[in-house]
Every structure is written in structure tokens, then in C-alpha cells.
Amino acid sequence: MKPIIVVTSTFDNGHTFLHKDYSNAIIEAGGIPFVMPYMASQDMLDQICEMADGLMLSGGEDIDPFLYGEEPAPGLGAITPERDVLESRLTERFLKSDKPILAICRGLQLLNAVAGGTLIQDIERAQAVCLQHRQQAPRAHLSHQIHIESGSLLERIIGSAHIRVNSFHHQAVKRTAPDFRVNATAADGIIEGLESMIHRFVLGVQWHPENLAGTNEAANDIFRAFVHACISK
């Protein structure tokens, strides 16, 4: 049986949508993606969380700073409050049940906020020296290098201390959530990955491996490891 994986989506003007790269990456790795529409029903959420084998938090717009106890600062972009609420509830349930989570870009930031961490609301306003984290290049282009921490889950998956990644974000992790560790950083110190120290498989990456899957072995390894963890739950 292939694992069923809930994949969060973007809400905009009454529409729910998800780039096909997310679902394709899950399918190619051996999973069945279930694209999550907006719903407020607690009973429905409970049933979906019971049914699903894993959760993938996808990318998107900014997160309401209220979630991590801050006021909105200059540089904060568009937010979608209903998406924040839905994904927070999903994340809390999957963490509590110790089911695998893969969090990508915005998903990493949401995961960190829900687990008790904070975010940099706008990197360029927060530090004088930084890399270009919103690349002006095709999505599959490898923009900058990251360092992966020795002994981390991410290192075990990828098998390398350094890789190049794509980059499409202006927010980032500031304070890491309790029971989480940093597993990757960029040359300017920006956190590029997190993982739980108390769950079987909870991994967040700041880049977009779904845009690289199929042609980039590190991206393929991430999705294969995630789907395998969902099978082995």
C-alpha cells in the first residue's frame, strides 16, 4: 500500500491551488498526495489526520507574526490568516501523533512558529550582509551553497556536507523552536533547515526541492526518505 500524504495548498480569492511539482515529487517517490482544501471543521481535520500517513507543508506567502508573538514589521508581505490557522492545526496534530512531516520554505517557517520558534520577518531589513535569497533565476537553478550539519537527519539523507540549492524566500527562522535543531545554514548565517530531535521524521528545508526533483539527486533523496518514513510509521 502506498502512503497517503496530506499536502497543504495556497488559498487565494476563493481558489485552492498547488503547483504540480509538489504532487509530482510525492508520486515519483512512491506516495499518494492528497491536496488539502480549506476546511474549518475539527471533526473533518481529525478524520483526515487519522487517515493520512504524512504531512507536507508547502511554500507560499508570509506567516502572520501573531503566531510567534510579534507585531507586523516593515517588510512583512501578504499573509493568509485562514491558511495559517489550518496549517497550524494540522501541524499540531501530526506532531502529537508523531507522523512524518516534510516542511518546505514557508512550511519550514510555519513548522518553527507552531513548535515555539520565531521568524525574521524580512531578511534584508534584519541584517546588513546577506545573500540573494530571492533568486532572479529559473526555479530549477541552484543559486547558492548551504552547509549541512554533521550527524543530522538531513546529512544522513543527502550524504554530503555541502550542496547548492534554489532560493525563493525573504523570511527565515530567527529563534529555533524547542526540541528542534538547525541542520543547515547558508554562508550568511541564514538557517536553511531544521529537524526535530524528539520525533521520528520531522524535517524542514528552506529551499524548494520539489522544483529540483527528477534532475537533482539530493532533492530526490529528500522525497524518497520522507515517503519511506510515511510507509514505516
Short mmCIF file of C-alpha atoms in Angstrom, two decimals:
data_model
loop_
_atom_site.label_atom_id
_atom_site.label_comp_id
_atom_site.label_asym_id
_atom_site.label_seq_id
_atom_site.Cartn_x
_atom_site.Cartn_y
_atom_site.Cartn_z
CA MET A 1 0.00 0.00 0.00
CA LYS A 2 1.28 3.44 -0.91
CA PRO A 3 1.20 6.05 1.89
CA ILE A 4 -1.33 8.88 1.73
CA ILE A 5 0.31 12.25 2.25
CA VAL A 6 -1.60 15.45 3.00
CA VAL A 7 -0.14 18.36 1.01
CA THR A 8 -1.16 21.87 2.03
CA SER A 9 -2.21 24.34 -0.64
CA THR A 10 -2.45 28.06 -1.32
CA PHE A 11 -5.74 29.93 -0.85
CA ASP A 12 -6.39 32.99 -2.99
CA ASN A 13 -9.66 34.75 -3.83
CA GLY A 14 -11.75 31.65 -3.25
CA HIS A 15 -9.38 29.33 -5.09
CA THR A 16 -7.28 26.45 -3.77
CA PHE A 17 -4.20 25.61 -5.81
CA LEU A 18 -0.90 23.76 -5.65
CA HIS A 19 1.98 23.68 -8.11
CA LYS A 20 2.19 20.27 -9.74
CA ASP A 21 5.88 19.92 -8.77
CA TYR A 22 4.81 19.15 -5.19
CA SER A 23 2.41 16.37 -6.08
CA ASN A 24 4.69 15.00 -8.80
CA ALA A 25 7.60 14.72 -6.36
CA ILE A 26 5.43 12.74 -3.91
CA ILE A 27 4.11 10.46 -6.68
CA GLU A 28 7.58 9.78 -8.08
CA ALA A 29 8.82 8.93 -4.58
CA GLY A 30 6.03 6.38 -4.15
CA GLY A 31 3.36 8.28 -2.23
CA ILE A 32 -0.21 9.37 -2.91
CA PRO A 33 -0.69 13.15 -2.48
CA PHE A 34 -3.95 14.45 -1.00
CA VAL A 35 -4.17 18.18 -1.71
CA MET A 36 -5.70 19.81 1.35
CA PRO A 37 -8.55 22.27 0.71
CA TYR A 38 -9.60 24.84 3.27
CA MET A 39 -11.87 23.47 5.98
CA ALA A 40 -12.73 24.67 9.46
CA SER A 41 -14.43 21.52 10.76
CA GLN A 42 -12.49 19.98 13.65
CA ASP A 43 -14.12 16.60 13.03
CA MET A 44 -13.04 16.60 9.37
CA LEU A 45 -9.49 17.58 10.31
CA ASP A 46 -9.35 14.82 12.89
CA GLN A 47 -10.55 12.27 10.34
CA ILE A 48 -8.02 13.40 7.73
CA CYS A 49 -5.17 13.31 10.23
CA GLU A 50 -6.19 9.81 11.29
CA MET A 51 -6.35 8.64 7.68
CA ALA A 52 -3.11 10.21 6.45
CA ASP A 53 0.38 8.75 6.80
CA GLY A 54 2.30 12.02 6.48
CA LEU A 55 2.09 15.78 6.04
CA MET A 56 3.90 18.04 3.58
CA LEU A 57 3.72 21.77 4.32
CA SER A 58 4.16 23.59 1.03
CA GLY A 59 5.56 27.02 0.21
CA GLY A 60 3.69 30.28 -0.23
CA GLU A 61 3.25 33.75 1.24
CA ASP A 62 4.25 35.10 4.65
CA ILE A 63 3.04 33.97 8.05
CA ASP A 64 1.12 36.17 10.48
CA PRO A 65 3.69 37.23 13.13
CA PHE A 66 0.96 36.90 15.77
CA LEU A 67 1.65 33.15 15.62
CA TYR A 68 5.07 33.71 17.15
CA GLY A 69 4.24 36.61 19.44
CA GLU A 70 5.39 39.57 17.34
CA GLU A 71 3.79 42.62 15.74
CA PRO A 72 3.98 43.11 11.96
CA ALA A 73 7.18 44.86 10.90
CA PRO A 74 8.06 46.81 7.74
CA GLY A 75 8.88 44.30 5.04
CA LEU A 76 6.20 41.79 6.03
CA GLY A 77 4.46 40.57 2.89
CA ALA A 78 0.96 39.26 2.18
CA ILE A 79 -0.50 36.84 4.72
CA THR A 80 -3.41 34.40 4.56
CA PRO A 81 -4.83 34.03 8.10
CA GLU A 82 -7.10 31.08 7.30
CA ARG A 83 -4.17 29.16 5.85
CA ASP A 84 -2.09 29.88 8.96
CA VAL A 85 -4.88 28.55 11.18
CA LEU A 86 -5.48 25.40 9.13
CA GLU A 87 -1.79 24.53 8.79
CA SER A 88 -1.16 25.22 12.47
CA ARG A 89 -3.89 22.75 13.42
CA LEU A 90 -2.58 20.13 11.01
CA THR A 91 0.98 20.57 12.23
CA GLU A 92 -0.02 20.28 15.87
CA ARG A 93 -1.93 17.06 15.19
CA PHE A 94 0.85 15.43 13.17
CA LEU A 95 3.48 16.37 15.75
CA LYS A 96 1.33 14.97 18.54
CA SER A 97 0.78 11.70 16.68
CA ASP A 98 4.46 11.52 15.62
CA LYS A 99 3.62 11.12 11.94
CA PRO A 100 6.24 12.25 9.40
CA ILE A 101 6.32 15.89 8.31
CA LEU A 102 8.25 17.46 5.42
CA ALA A 103 8.10 21.27 5.55
CA ILE A 104 9.23 23.31 2.54
CA CYS A 105 10.14 27.04 2.59
CA ARG A 106 7.03 28.69 4.10
CA GLY A 107 6.28 25.29 5.55
CA LEU A 108 9.56 25.32 7.47
CA GLN A 109 8.72 28.74 8.88
CA LEU A 110 5.19 27.65 9.85
CA LEU A 111 6.53 24.50 11.50
CA ASN A 112 9.04 26.50 13.52
CA ALA A 113 6.42 29.03 14.63
CA VAL A 114 3.90 26.35 15.64
CA ALA A 115 6.57 24.48 17.61
CA GLY A 116 7.52 27.62 19.57
CA GLY A 117 10.17 29.40 17.49
CA THR A 118 10.24 32.85 15.87
CA LEU A 119 10.94 34.26 12.41
CA ILE A 120 12.89 37.04 10.75
CA GLN A 121 10.12 38.97 9.02
CA ASP A 122 12.37 40.36 6.28
CA ILE A 123 15.98 39.24 5.88
CA GLU A 124 17.28 42.32 4.06
CA ARG A 125 15.98 44.65 6.78
CA ALA A 126 17.24 42.40 9.57
CA GLN A 127 20.90 42.11 8.60
CA ALA A 128 23.26 44.29 6.60
CA VAL A 129 25.10 41.48 4.85
CA CYS A 130 23.09 38.70 3.25
CA LEU A 131 22.97 36.55 0.16
CA GLN A 132 20.30 36.90 -2.51
CA HIS A 133 17.63 34.64 -1.01
CA ARG A 134 15.02 35.53 -3.63
CA GLN A 135 16.88 34.48 -6.72
CA GLN A 136 16.23 36.11 -10.08
CA ALA A 137 16.68 32.87 -11.98
CA PRO A 138 14.57 29.87 -13.06
CA ARG A 139 13.18 27.80 -10.20
CA ALA A 140 15.37 24.81 -11.01
CA HIS A 141 18.57 26.88 -10.91
CA LEU A 142 20.92 26.14 -7.99
CA SER A 143 21.55 29.62 -6.59
CA HIS A 144 23.75 29.30 -3.51
CA GLN A 145 25.51 26.77 -1.33
CA ILE A 146 24.49 25.53 2.11
CA HIS A 147 26.43 23.75 4.83
CA ILE A 148 24.76 20.66 6.32
CA GLU A 149 25.46 19.77 9.94
CA SER A 150 27.33 16.55 10.64
CA GLY A 151 25.23 13.81 12.22
CA SER A 152 21.92 15.41 11.28
CA LEU A 153 19.00 13.61 9.69
CA LEU A 154 19.50 15.80 6.63
CA GLU A 155 23.12 14.72 6.30
CA ARG A 156 22.13 11.07 6.58
CA ILE A 157 19.57 11.56 3.82
CA ILE A 158 21.77 13.52 1.42
CA GLY A 159 25.18 12.10 2.35
CA SER A 160 27.06 15.36 1.88
CA ALA A 161 28.19 18.32 3.96
CA HIS A 162 27.61 20.88 1.20
CA ILE A 163 25.07 21.21 -1.60
CA ARG A 164 23.75 24.04 -3.75
CA VAL A 165 20.07 24.93 -3.52
CA ASN A 166 17.50 27.19 -5.12
CA SER A 167 16.12 30.07 -3.05
CA PHE A 168 12.79 31.94 -3.06
CA HIS A 169 12.21 33.47 0.37
CA HIS A 170 12.62 36.72 2.28
CA GLN A 171 11.67 35.39 5.73
CA ALA A 172 13.69 32.90 7.77
CA VAL A 173 13.97 31.21 11.14
CA LYS A 174 15.18 33.54 13.91
CA ARG A 175 14.89 31.55 17.14
CA THR A 176 14.70 27.79 16.72
CA ALA A 177 11.77 26.03 18.38
CA PRO A 178 12.47 23.91 21.48
CA ASP A 179 13.33 20.27 20.66
CA PHE A 180 14.44 21.28 17.16
CA ARG A 181 17.97 21.61 15.81
CA VAL A 182 19.43 23.55 12.91
CA ASN A 183 20.66 21.14 10.26
CA ALA A 184 21.76 23.54 7.52
CA THR A 185 22.89 27.15 7.10
CA ALA A 186 23.82 29.49 4.26
CA ALA A 187 27.14 31.39 4.14
CA ASP A 188 25.46 34.50 5.63
CA GLY A 189 24.18 32.53 8.64
CA ILE A 190 20.57 32.23 7.49
CA ILE A 191 19.06 28.95 8.67
CA GLU A 192 18.34 26.67 5.72
CA GLY A 193 17.00 23.61 7.54
CA LEU A 194 15.53 22.33 10.79
CA GLU A 195 14.70 18.92 12.20
CA SER A 196 13.01 17.60 15.32
CA MET A 197 15.14 15.90 17.95
CA ILE A 198 12.17 14.07 19.51
CA HIS A 199 10.13 12.85 16.53
CA ARG A 200 10.88 10.03 14.11
CA PHE A 201 10.87 12.20 10.97
CA VAL A 202 10.11 15.92 11.08
CA LEU A 203 12.27 17.77 8.56
CA GLY A 204 12.13 21.33 7.26
CA VAL A 205 14.10 22.83 4.36
CA GLN A 206 14.17 26.48 3.36
CA TRP A 207 14.70 25.80 -0.34
CA HIS A 208 12.35 24.17 -2.88
CA PRO A 209 13.40 20.57 -3.59
CA GLU A 210 10.12 19.92 -5.42
CA ASN A 211 11.37 22.17 -8.26
CA LEU A 212 14.56 20.09 -8.46
CA ALA A 213 13.11 16.59 -8.10
CA GLY A 214 13.81 14.32 -11.03
CA THR A 215 17.07 16.02 -12.01
CA ASN A 216 18.75 16.62 -8.64
CA GLU A 217 19.73 13.60 -6.55
CA ALA A 218 19.70 15.46 -3.22
CA ALA A 219 16.10 16.56 -3.87
CA ASN A 220 15.10 13.04 -4.87
CA ASP A 221 16.70 11.66 -1.71
CA ILE A 222 14.65 14.02 0.48
CA PHE A 223 11.33 12.92 -1.02
CA ARG A 224 12.27 9.24 -1.01
CA ALA A 225 13.29 9.43 2.67
CA PHE A 226 10.06 11.23 3.56
CA VAL A 227 7.81 8.76 1.75
CA HIS A 228 9.74 5.83 3.22
CA ALA A 229 9.20 7.27 6.72
CA CYS A 230 5.46 7.51 5.96
CA ILE A 231 5.42 3.83 4.97
CA SER A 232 7.37 2.83 8.09
CA LYS A 233 5.32 4.82 10.60
#
